[in-house]
N, CA, C and O atoms as a MOPAC input file, in Angstrom:
PM7 MOZYME 1SCF
protein

 N     51.98400 1    -7.20300 1    43.56500 1
 C     51.05200 1    -7.92800 1    44.40100 1
 C     51.73600 1    -9.10900 1    45.06500 1
 O     51.47000 1    -9.41000 1    46.22800 1
 N     52.60800 1    -9.77300 1    44.34200 1
 C     53.30300 1   -10.92300 1    44.91200 1
 C     54.26100 1   -10.50700 1    46.01400 1
 O     54.56500 1   -11.30700 1    46.89900 1
 N     54.75200 1    -9.24800 1    45.97600 1
 C     55.62800 1    -8.75600 1    47.02900 1
 C     54.91400 1    -8.68500 1    48.37600 1
 O     55.53600 1    -8.86800 1    49.42300 1
 N     53.60600 1    -8.42000 1    48.34900 1
 C     52.84000 1    -8.32600 1    49.58600 1
 C     52.76200 1    -9.67700 1    50.30600 1
 O     52.74400 1    -9.73200 1    51.53500 1
 N     52.71700 1   -10.73300 1    49.55300 1
 C     52.62500 1   -12.05900 1    50.15000 1
 C     53.94900 1   -12.50400 1    50.75900 1
 O     53.95300 1   -13.28500 1    51.71000 1
 N     55.04700 1   -12.03500 1    50.24400 1
 C     56.36500 1   -12.45400 1    50.71000 1
 C     56.81600 1   -11.68900 1    51.95800 1
 O     57.57900 1   -12.21500 1    52.76800 1
 N     56.34600 1   -10.45600 1    52.11200 1
 C     56.76600 1    -9.64200 1    53.24000 1
 C     56.04400 1   -10.10000 1    54.50300 1
 O     54.87100 1   -10.47000 1    54.47300 1
 N     56.77800 1   -10.06600 1    55.61300 1
 C     56.16800 1   -10.39800 1    56.89000 1
 C     55.47200 1    -9.14500 1    57.41500 1
 O     56.04000 1    -8.05400 1    57.36500 1
 N     54.26700 1    -9.29100 1    57.90800 1
 C     53.56100 1    -8.11200 1    58.42800 1
 C     54.20900 1    -7.60600 1    59.71700 1
 O     54.70800 1    -8.38900 1    60.52600 1
 N     54.19200 1    -6.29500 1    59.89100 1
 C     54.73900 1    -5.69800 1    61.10300 1
 C     53.73700 1    -5.91000 1    62.24600 1
 O     52.52500 1    -5.84900 1    62.04400 1
 N     54.25600 1    -6.15600 1    63.41900 1
 C     53.40100 1    -6.33000 1    64.57900 1
 C     52.97700 1    -4.95300 1    65.08900 1
 O     53.76000 1    -4.00300 1    65.10200 1
 N     51.74600 1    -4.87900 1    65.49700 1
 C     51.21800 1    -3.63300 1    66.05200 1
 C     51.49700 1    -3.62800 1    67.54700 1
 O     51.13600 1    -4.56100 1    68.26400 1
 N     52.13000 1    -2.58400 1    67.99600 1
 C     52.44900 1    -2.47900 1    69.40700 1
 C     51.32800 1    -1.71800 1    70.11300 1
 O     50.78900 1    -0.74200 1    69.59200 1
 N     51.00300 1    -2.18400 1    71.28300 1
 C     49.95500 1    -1.53200 1    72.06700 1
 C     50.49400 1    -0.27100 1    72.71800 1
 O     51.63000 1    -0.22200 1    73.19000 1
 N     49.64500 1     0.74500 1    72.72900 1
 C     50.03000 1     1.98300 1    73.39800 1
 C     49.66700 1     1.85600 1    74.88100 1
 O     48.88400 1     0.98000 1    75.25000 1
 N     50.21600 1     2.69900 1    75.71300 1
 C     49.89200 1     2.61100 1    77.14800 1
 C     48.40800 1     2.91200 1    77.38100 1
 O     47.78600 1     3.64300 1    76.61000 1
 N     47.85600 1     2.34500 1    78.44300 1
 C     46.44900 1     2.53400 1    78.76900 1
 C     46.18700 1     3.98600 1    79.13100 1
 O     46.92800 1     4.59100 1    79.90500 1
 N     45.13200 1     4.53000 1    78.56400 1
 C     44.77800 1     5.92100 1    78.79900 1
 C     43.82400 1     5.98400 1    79.98800 1
 O     42.85700 1     5.22400 1    80.05500 1
 N     44.09600 1     6.88100 1    80.91500 1
 C     43.21000 1     7.07600 1    82.06100 1
 C     42.72300 1     8.51700 1    82.05500 1
 O     43.46400 1     9.41700 1    81.65900 1
 N     41.49200 1     8.74600 1    82.48700 1
 C     40.96700 1    10.10600 1    82.50000 1
 C     41.63800 1    10.95400 1    83.57500 1
 O     42.05000 1    10.44800 1    84.61900 1
 N     41.74100 1    12.25700 1    83.30100 1
 C     42.36100 1    13.16700 1    84.26300 1
 C     41.45400 1    13.39400 1    85.46500 1
 O     41.92000 1    13.45200 1    86.60300 1
 N     40.14700 1    13.52400 1    85.20200 1
 C     39.19500 1    13.72200 1    86.29500 1
 C     38.03900 1    12.74900 1    86.12900 1
 O     37.70800 1    12.35100 1    85.01200 1
 N     37.43500 1    12.37400 1    87.22400 1
 C     36.26800 1    11.48800 1    87.19400 1
 C     35.18400 1    12.08900 1    88.07100 1
 O     35.44900 1    12.99000 1    88.86700 1
 N     33.98100 1    11.59800 1    87.92900 1
 C     32.88100 1    12.04800 1    88.77300 1
 C     31.92900 1    10.88300 1    88.98400 1
 O     31.97800 1     9.88100 1    88.27000 1
 N     31.06400 1    11.03300 1    89.97400 1
 C     30.03300 1    10.03100 1    90.22500 1
 C     28.68500 1    10.73600 1    90.27000 1
 O     28.62100 1    11.96500 1    90.27900 1
 N     27.63900 1     9.98000 1    90.29600 1
 C     26.29500 1    10.54500 1    90.33000 1
 C     26.09900 1    11.33700 1    91.62100 1
 O     25.37500 1    12.33300 1    91.63100 1
 N     26.72700 1    10.91100 1    92.69300 1
 C     26.59800 1    11.61100 1    93.97200 1
 C     27.20400 1    13.00800 1    93.93100 1
 O     26.82300 1    13.86600 1    94.72600 1
 N     28.14700 1    13.25100 1    93.01300 1
 C     28.77900 1    14.56000 1    92.89300 1
 C     27.88200 1    15.58600 1    92.21500 1
 O     28.13300 1    16.78600 1    92.32200 1
 N     26.83800 1    15.13600 1    91.51700 1
 C     25.95000 1    16.05000 1    90.80800 1
 C     25.11700 1    16.84100 1    91.80100 1
 O     24.73900 1    16.31000 1    92.84500 1
 N     24.82100 1    18.11200 1    91.49800 1
 C     24.00200 1    18.91700 1    92.42200 1
 C     22.56600 1    18.37900 1    92.44100 1
 O     22.01300 1    18.00800 1    91.40500 1
 N     21.98700 1    18.34600 1    93.62000 1
 C     20.61000 1    17.87400 1    93.76900 1
 C     19.64700 1    18.98700 1    93.41100 1
 O     19.75400 1    20.10500 1    93.91500 1
 N     18.70100 1    18.67000 1    92.53200 1
 C     17.69600 1    19.64500 1    92.14200 1
 C     16.39100 1    19.29900 1    92.85200 1
 O     16.02400 1    18.12700 1    92.93500 1
 N     15.69200 1    20.30300 1    93.36300 1
 C     14.42900 1    20.01300 1    94.04900 1
 C     13.39700 1    19.48700 1    93.06100 1
 O     13.31600 1    19.95300 1    91.92400 1
 N     12.61300 1    18.51600 1    93.50200 1
 C     11.57200 1    17.92900 1    92.66700 1
 C     10.37500 1    18.85800 1    92.67900 1
 O      9.96600 1    19.34700 1    93.73200 1
 N      9.81700 1    19.09800 1    91.50500 1
 C      8.66100 1    19.98100 1    91.41600 1
 C      7.46300 1    19.31400 1    92.06900 1
 O      7.34300 1    18.08800 1    92.06000 1
 N      6.58500 1    20.11800 1    92.63000 1
 C      5.42200 1    19.59600 1    93.32700 1
 C      4.45200 1    18.92900 1    92.36000 1
 O      3.75700 1    17.98700 1    92.74100 1
 N      4.39300 1    19.39600 1    91.11700 1
 C      3.50100 1    18.80500 1    90.12600 1
 C      3.84200 1    17.34200 1    89.89800 1
 O      2.94200 1    16.51200 1    89.77000 1
 N      5.13100 1    17.01300 1    89.84700 1
 C      5.53400 1    15.63600 1    89.62400 1
 C      5.09800 1    14.74900 1    90.77900 1
 O      4.75100 1    13.58600 1    90.57300 1
 N      5.11200 1    15.28900 1    91.99600 1
 C      4.68000 1    14.52400 1    93.14900 1
 C      3.19200 1    14.23600 1    93.06600 1
 O      2.75200 1    13.14000 1    93.41400 1
 N      2.40200 1    15.21900 1    92.60600 1
 C      0.97300 1    15.01800 1    92.47000 1
 C      0.67500 1    13.94500 1    91.43700 1
 O     -0.20500 1    13.10900 1    91.64500 1
 N      1.40000 1    13.96000 1    90.32700 1
 C      1.21500 1    12.94500 1    89.29200 1
 C      1.59100 1    11.58200 1    89.83000 1
 O      0.92500 1    10.59100 1    89.53200 1
 N      2.65100 1    11.51800 1    90.62100 1
 C      3.07500 1    10.24200 1    91.19300 1
 C      2.01900 1     9.68500 1    92.12700 1
 O      1.83900 1     8.46900 1    92.19600 1
 N      1.31400 1    10.55000 1    92.84900 1
 C      0.25200 1    10.08600 1    93.73100 1
 C     -0.91000 1     9.51700 1    92.93900 1
 O     -1.53000 1     8.54300 1    93.36500 1
 N     -1.21600 1    10.11300 1    91.78600 1
 C     -2.33000 1     9.67000 1    90.96900 1
 C     -1.99500 1     8.43000 1    90.14700 1
 O     -2.88700 1     7.76900 1    89.61500 1
 N     -0.71900 1     8.12100 1    90.04800 1
 C     -0.28700 1     7.01900 1    89.19800 1
 C     -0.97900 1     5.72500 1    89.59000 1
 O     -1.12800 1     5.41700 1    90.77300 1
 N     -1.39000 1     4.98900 1    88.60500 1
 C     -2.11400 1     3.74500 1    88.80600 1
 C     -1.19600 1     2.67700 1    89.37900 1
 O     -0.11100 1     2.42500 1    88.85500 1
 N     -1.63300 1     2.07000 1    90.43300 1
 C     -0.90600 1     0.92600 1    90.98200 1
 C     -1.87400 1    -0.24700 1    91.01000 1
 O     -2.85600 1    -0.22300 1    91.75200 1
 N     -1.61000 1    -1.26200 1    90.21700 1
 C     -2.56800 1    -2.35600 1    90.10000 1
 C     -2.74400 1    -3.08200 1    91.42000 1
 O     -1.77600 1    -3.45800 1    92.08200 1
 N     -4.02300 1    -3.27200 1    91.79000 1
 C     -4.30500 1    -3.99400 1    93.01900 1
 C     -4.26100 1    -5.49400 1    92.76800 1
 O     -4.00800 1    -6.27900 1    93.68200 1
 N     -4.51000 1    -5.88300 1    91.52400 1
 C     -4.46800 1    -7.28600 1    91.16700 1
 C     -3.05400 1    -7.65100 1    90.72900 1
 O     -2.35600 1    -6.82000 1    90.14700 1
 N     -2.62500 1    -8.87100 1    90.99700 1
 C     -1.31100 1    -9.27000 1    90.49500 1
 C     -1.34100 1    -9.34600 1    88.97000 1
 O     -2.34600 1    -9.73000 1    88.37100 1
 N     -0.23800 1    -8.97800 1    88.36600 1
 C     -0.16200 1    -8.99100 1    86.90700 1
 C     -0.21900 1   -10.42700 1    86.40700 1
 O      0.60400 1   -11.26200 1    86.78200 1
 N     -1.19600 1   -10.70100 1    85.56200 1
 C     -1.37000 1   -12.02600 1    85.00100 1
 C     -1.08100 1   -11.93900 1    83.51000 1
 O     -1.56200 1   -11.03600 1    82.82600 1
 N     -0.30400 1   -12.86600 1    83.02200 1
 C      0.00000 1   -12.86700 1    81.59800 1
 C     -1.25300 1   -13.28100 1    80.84400 1
 O     -1.65300 1   -14.44500 1    80.87800 1
 N     -1.85800 1   -12.33600 1    80.17400 1
 C     -3.06500 1   -12.60000 1    79.40500 1
 C     -2.75800 1   -12.44900 1    77.93100 1
 O     -1.77900 1   -11.82000 1    77.53200 1
 N     -3.62600 1   -13.04600 1    77.14100 1
 C     -3.50400 1   -12.84800 1    75.70300 1
 C     -3.84900 1   -11.40700 1    75.39200 1
 O     -4.64300 1   -10.78800 1    76.10000 1
 N     -3.26500 1   -10.87600 1    74.34900 1
 C     -3.57200 1    -9.50300 1    73.95500 1
 C     -4.36500 1    -9.50900 1    72.66500 1
 O     -4.37400 1   -10.48900 1    71.92000 1
 N     -5.01700 1    -8.41700 1    72.42500 1
 C     -5.80100 1    -8.23800 1    71.21400 1
 C     -5.66900 1    -6.78500 1    70.78200 1
 O     -5.02800 1    -5.98500 1    71.46400 1
 N     -6.25700 1    -6.45500 1    69.68300 1
 C     -6.21600 1    -5.07100 1    69.21900 1
 C     -7.60700 1    -4.47300 1    69.27500 1
 O     -8.61100 1    -5.17600 1    69.16200 1
 N     -7.64500 1    -3.18100 1    69.44800 1
 C     -8.90000 1    -2.43600 1    69.45300 1
 C     -8.71500 1    -1.28300 1    68.49000 1
 O     -7.71300 1    -0.57000 1    68.55300 1
 N     -9.66000 1    -1.09800 1    67.61300 1
 C     -9.55800 1    -0.00200 1    66.65100 1
 C    -10.09300 1     1.27500 1    67.27100 1
 O    -11.25200 1     1.34600 1    67.68000 1
 N     -9.23400 1     2.28400 1    67.33500 1
 C     -9.62500 1     3.60900 1    67.80200 1
 C     -9.06100 1     4.62500 1    66.82600 1
 O     -8.16800 1     4.32100 1    66.03500 1
 N     -9.59400 1     5.82900 1    66.89400 1
 C     -9.09600 1     6.87800 1    66.00300 1
 C     -7.68900 1     7.27800 1    66.43100 1
 O     -7.26400 1     6.99700 1    67.55100 1
 N     -6.98300 1     7.93200 1    65.53300 1
 C     -5.62600 1     8.39700 1    65.83100 1
 C     -5.67400 1     9.41800 1    66.95900 1
 O     -4.78600 1     9.44200 1    67.81100 1
 N     -6.70100 1    10.25800 1    66.97200 1
 C     -6.83400 1    11.25900 1    68.03600 1
 C     -6.98200 1    10.57500 1    69.39700 1
 O     -6.38700 1    11.01800 1    70.37900 1
 N     -7.77000 1     9.50200 1    69.46100 1
 C     -7.95200 1     8.77100 1    70.71300 1
 C     -6.64700 1     8.10000 1    71.13300 1
 O     -6.30000 1     8.09600 1    72.31400 1
 N     -5.93200 1     7.53800 1    70.17600 1
 C     -4.63700 1     6.90900 1    70.47400 1
 C     -3.68300 1     7.94200 1    71.05700 1
 O     -2.96800 1     7.65600 1    72.01700 1
 N     -3.67000 1     9.13900 1    70.48100 1
 C     -2.78700 1    10.20000 1    70.96800 1
 C     -3.16100 1    10.62500 1    72.39000 1
 O     -2.28300 1    10.87900 1    73.21400 1
 N     -4.46000 1    10.70200 1    72.67600 1
 C     -4.91100 1    11.06400 1    74.02600 1
 C     -4.47600 1    10.00900 1    75.04100 1
 O     -3.98400 1    10.34300 1    76.11900 1
 N     -4.65800 1     8.74400 1    74.69400 1
 C     -4.27400 1     7.65700 1    75.59800 1
 C     -2.77100 1     7.66200 1    75.84300 1
 O     -2.32300 1     7.53200 1    76.98200 1
 N     -1.99600 1     7.81000 1    74.77600 1
 C     -0.54000 1     7.84400 1    74.92400 1
 C     -0.07900 1     9.06000 1    75.72300 1
 O      0.89700 1     8.97500 1    76.46800 1
 N     -0.77100 1    10.19100 1    75.57500 1
 C     -0.42100 1    11.38900 1    76.33800 1
 C     -0.65600 1    11.16000 1    77.82900 1
 O      0.15800 1    11.57700 1    78.65300 1
 N     -1.75300 1    10.50500 1    78.18100 1
 C     -2.03600 1    10.21300 1    79.59000 1
 C     -1.01000 1     9.23900 1    80.16200 1
 O     -0.61500 1     9.36200 1    81.32200 1
 N     -0.58200 1     8.27600 1    79.35500 1
 C      0.45400 1     7.34600 1    79.80800 1
 C      1.76600 1     8.09700 1    79.99400 1
 O      2.48600 1     7.84900 1    80.96200 1
 N      2.08500 1     9.00600 1    79.08700 1
 C      3.30900 1     9.79700 1    79.18600 1
 C      3.29600 1    10.67800 1    80.43000 1
 O      4.34000 1    10.91300 1    81.03900 1
 N      2.12000 1    11.16100 1    80.80500 1
 C      1.99000 1    11.97300 1    82.01900 1
 C      2.20800 1    11.14500 1    83.27900 1
 O      2.42200 1    11.70100 1    84.35600 1
 N      2.15700 1     9.83600 1    83.15500 1
 C      2.40600 1     8.98300 1    84.30900 1
 C      1.16100 1     8.51700 1    85.03500 1
 O      1.25400 1     8.02400 1    86.15900 1
 N      0.00500 1     8.66200 1    84.42400 1
 C     -1.22800 1     8.20500 1    85.05100 1
 C     -1.21500 1     6.68700 1    85.18600 1
 O     -1.72400 1     6.14200 1    86.16600 1
 N     -0.63600 1     6.00900 1    84.20800 1
 C     -0.50400 1     4.55000 1    84.22600 1
 C      0.75700 1     4.18100 1    83.45900 1
 O      1.32700 1     4.99700 1    82.73500 1
 N      1.18000 1     2.93000 1    83.63400 1
 C      2.39400 1     2.47400 1    82.95600 1
 C      2.13900 1     2.11100 1    81.50200 1
 O      3.01200 1     2.29700 1    80.65400 1
 N      0.95500 1     1.59700 1    81.20600 1
 C      0.63000 1     1.17700 1    79.84500 1
 C     -0.76500 1     1.66000 1    79.47900 1
 O     -1.54100 1     2.05200 1    80.35000 1
 N     -1.07900 1     1.63000 1    78.19800 1
 C     -2.41000 1     2.00800 1    77.73200 1
 C     -3.43000 1     1.01000 1    78.26500 1
 O     -4.56300 1     1.38700 1    78.56400 1
 N     -3.04700 1    -0.25300 1    78.38700 1
 C     -3.93700 1    -1.27000 1    78.92000 1
 C     -4.33100 1    -0.93800 1    80.35800 1
 O     -5.50700 1    -1.02100 1    80.71500 1
 N     -3.36100 1    -0.56500 1    81.17800 1
 C     -3.65900 1    -0.18300 1    82.56400 1
 C     -4.50000 1     1.08500 1    82.60400 1
 O     -5.40400 1     1.20900 1    83.43100 1
 N     -4.20600 1     2.01700 1    81.72000 1
 C     -4.95200 1     3.27000 1    81.68000 1
 C     -6.41700 1     3.01600 1    81.33900 1
 O     -7.30600 1     3.55500 1    81.99800 1
 N     -6.67500 1     2.21300 1    80.33200 1
 C     -8.06400 1     1.92500 1    79.97100 1
 C     -8.76900 1     1.18100 1    81.09600 1
 O     -9.96200 1     1.38900 1    81.31700 1
 N     -8.05800 1     0.32200 1    81.80800 1
 C     -8.63900 1    -0.37400 1    82.95200 1
 C     -9.04900 1     0.63400 1    84.02400 1
 O    -10.13500 1     0.52400 1    84.59400 1
 N     -8.19200 1     1.61000 1    84.30100 1
 C     -8.50400 1     2.65000 1    85.28700 1
 C     -9.70600 1     3.46300 1    84.83800 1
 O    -10.61600 1     3.72300 1    85.62500 1
 N     -9.71000 1     3.86600 1    83.56800 1
 C    -10.80800 1     4.68400 1    83.05100 1
 C    -12.13400 1     3.94000 1    83.10600 1
 O    -13.15600 1     4.51600 1    83.47600 1
 N    -12.12300 1     2.66400 1    82.74000 1
 C    -13.35600 1     1.87300 1    82.77800 1
 C    -13.82100 1     1.68400 1    84.21500 1
 O    -15.01200 1     1.80900 1    84.50000 1
 N    -12.88800 1     1.38200 1    85.13000 1
 C    -13.26100 1     1.23100 1    86.53700 1
 C    -13.87700 1     2.50600 1    87.09400 1
 O    -14.87200 1     2.45200 1    87.81800 1
 N    -13.28600 1     3.66300 1    86.75800 1
 C    -13.83600 1     4.94100 1    87.21200 1
 C    -15.22800 1     5.16800 1    86.62900 1
 O    -16.12200 1     5.65300 1    87.32300 1
 N    -15.41300 1     4.82200 1    85.36600 1
 C    -16.71700 1     4.99000 1    84.72200 1
 C    -17.75000 1     4.10500 1    85.39400 1
 O    -18.85300 1     4.55700 1    85.70100 1
 N    -17.39700 1     2.83800 1    85.62400 1
 C    -18.33300 1     1.89900 1    86.25600 1
 C    -18.67800 1     2.37200 1    87.66100 1
 O    -19.84100 1     2.32300 1    88.06200 1
 N    -17.68700 1     2.82500 1    88.40600 1
 C    -17.90300 1     3.24800 1    89.78900 1
 C    -18.74200 1     4.51900 1    89.88400 1
 O    -19.64200 1     4.61200 1    90.71900 1
 N    -18.44900 1     5.48600 1    89.03700 1
 C    -19.05400 1     6.81200 1    89.19200 1
 C    -20.24500 1     7.09300 1    88.28700 1
 O    -21.02900 1     7.99100 1    88.59200 1
 N    -20.41400 1     6.37500 1    87.20200 1
 C    -21.45300 1     6.72700 1    86.22800 1
 C    -22.59100 1     5.69700 1    86.19200 1
 O    -23.76400 1     6.06800 1    86.18100 1
 N    -22.24800 1     4.42100 1    86.17300 1
 C    -23.27300 1     3.38900 1    86.01000 1
 C    -24.14900 1     3.24700 1    87.24900 1
 O    -23.69800 1     3.39500 1    88.38500 1
 N    -25.42300 1     2.95200 1    86.98100 1
 C    -26.34100 1     2.68100 1    88.09500 1
 C    -26.13700 1     1.25600 1    88.59300 1
 O    -25.38900 1     0.48600 1    87.99000 1
 N    -26.80100 1     0.90300 1    89.69200 1
 C    -26.67100 1    -0.44500 1    90.24000 1
 C    -27.10700 1    -1.49500 1    89.22500 1
 O    -26.45400 1    -2.52800 1    89.07400 1
 N    -28.20900 1    -1.22900 1    88.53200 1
 C    -28.72100 1    -2.17800 1    87.54300 1
 C    -27.74800 1    -2.33000 1    86.37600 1
 O    -27.52900 1    -3.43800 1    85.88700 1
 N    -27.17200 1    -1.22800 1    85.93600 1
 C    -26.21200 1    -1.28800 1    84.83600 1
 C    -24.94800 1    -2.02800 1    85.25300 1
 O    -24.37000 1    -2.76400 1    84.45200 1
 N    -24.51400 1    -1.84300 1    86.49100 1
 C    -23.34900 1    -2.57400 1    86.99100 1
 C    -23.61700 1    -4.07400 1    87.00800 1
 O    -22.75700 1    -4.86800 1    86.62800 1
 N    -24.81400 1    -4.45700 1    87.44900 1
 C    -25.17700 1    -5.87600 1    87.47900 1
 C    -25.23300 1    -6.43200 1    86.05600 1
 O    -24.76100 1    -7.54200 1    85.80700 1
 N    -25.79800 1    -5.67800 1    85.13200 1
 C    -25.86600 1    -6.08600 1    83.73600 1
 C    -24.46100 1    -6.26100 1    83.15900 1
 O    -24.19500 1    -7.23500 1    82.45500 1
 N    -23.57100 1    -5.32700 1    83.45300 1
 C    -22.18600 1    -5.41500 1    82.99300 1
 C    -21.52700 1    -6.67500 1    83.54100 1
 O    -20.82600 1    -7.37500 1    82.81100 1
 N    -21.74500 1    -6.96900 1    84.81700 1
 C    -21.16600 1    -8.16200 1    85.43900 1
 C    -21.65300 1    -9.43600 1    84.75200 1
 O    -20.86900 1   -10.35600 1    84.51700 1
 N    -22.93600 1    -9.49000 1    84.43500 1
 C    -23.50600 1   -10.66300 1    83.75300 1
 C    -22.89400 1   -10.82200 1    82.36600 1
 O    -22.54300 1   -11.93400 1    81.96900 1
 N    -22.76200 1    -9.72800 1    81.62900 1
 C    -22.20000 1    -9.78300 1    80.27500 1
 C    -20.73000 1   -10.20600 1    80.32500 1
 O    -20.29000 1   -11.01200 1    79.50400 1
 N    -19.96700 1    -9.66600 1    81.28400 1
 C    -18.56700 1   -10.05100 1    81.41500 1
 C    -18.43200 1   -11.53700 1    81.76100 1
 O    -17.54400 1   -12.21600 1    81.24600 1
 N    -19.30900 1   -12.04000 1    82.62900 1
 C    -19.29100 1   -13.47000 1    82.95800 1
 C    -19.60200 1   -14.31100 1    81.72400 1
 O    -19.02300 1   -15.38200 1    81.54000 1
 N    -20.50300 1   -13.83700 1    80.88900 1
 C    -20.84500 1   -14.53700 1    79.65300 1
 C    -19.63400 1   -14.60600 1    78.73400 1
 O    -19.34200 1   -15.66200 1    78.17200 1
 N    -18.92600 1   -13.48800 1    78.57600 1
 C    -17.71900 1   -13.47700 1    77.73700 1
 C    -16.64600 1   -14.40700 1    78.29700 1
 O    -15.97800 1   -15.11400 1    77.54200 1
 N    -16.48200 1   -14.40700 1    79.60900 1
 C    -15.49100 1   -15.28900 1    80.23400 1
 C    -15.83700 1   -16.75300 1    80.01900 1
 O    -14.95600 1   -17.57000 1    79.75200 1
 N    -17.11000 1   -17.08700 1    80.13400 1
 C    -17.50700 1   -18.49500 1    79.94300 1
 C    -17.30900 1   -18.92300 1    78.48600 1
 O    -16.93000 1   -20.06500 1    78.22800 1
 N    -17.55600 1   -18.03800 1    77.55100 1
 C    -17.30700 1   -18.34900 1    76.14000 1
 C    -15.82300 1   -18.62100 1    75.90600 1
 O    -15.46100 1   -19.53600 1    75.16600 1
 N    -14.98200 1   -17.83200 1    76.53400 1
 C    -13.54900 1   -17.96200 1    76.38100 1
 C    -13.07500 1   -19.30100 1    76.95900 1
 O    -12.22100 1   -19.96700 1    76.37200 1
 N    -13.63000 1   -19.69000 1    78.10400 1
 C    -13.23700 1   -20.94600 1    78.74200 1
 C    -13.72000 1   -22.18000 1    77.98000 1
 O    -13.10300 1   -23.24200 1    78.06600 1
 N    -14.81100 1   -22.04500 1    77.24200 1
 C    -15.35800 1   -23.18300 1    76.49300 1
 C    -14.60800 1   -23.45800 1    75.20900 1
 O    -14.76700 1   -24.53000 1    74.62500 1
 N    -13.80600 1   -22.53200 1    74.75700 1
 C    -13.08200 1   -22.72700 1    73.49100 1
 C    -11.90000 1   -23.60600 1    73.66500 1
 O    -11.18200 1   -23.87300 1    72.70200 1

């Protein structure tokens, strides 16, 4: 063991730099036609009309089956996040299902929740 301390370590010599024989770029790859289905999904994709505002987040309890459905729709490209997807679904429900009176009632309740939040 003491011999190891007395010996001078050998210097490691660097080997020459290795360069690849062939290279390629993304432009060299063959172009594949985009399927029409993907274009249809891209058209349906949610694009927020409101500017993204940093809001507090919360949790909502849903069944595992519902979580899987929401995540599947996000994976399909309907929206970027589950939050955006639920916003789209609720907007569609309010627009197409609720009556005028129910829409007004919803607006009043939402204003009530907003005022409670601002008073805290």
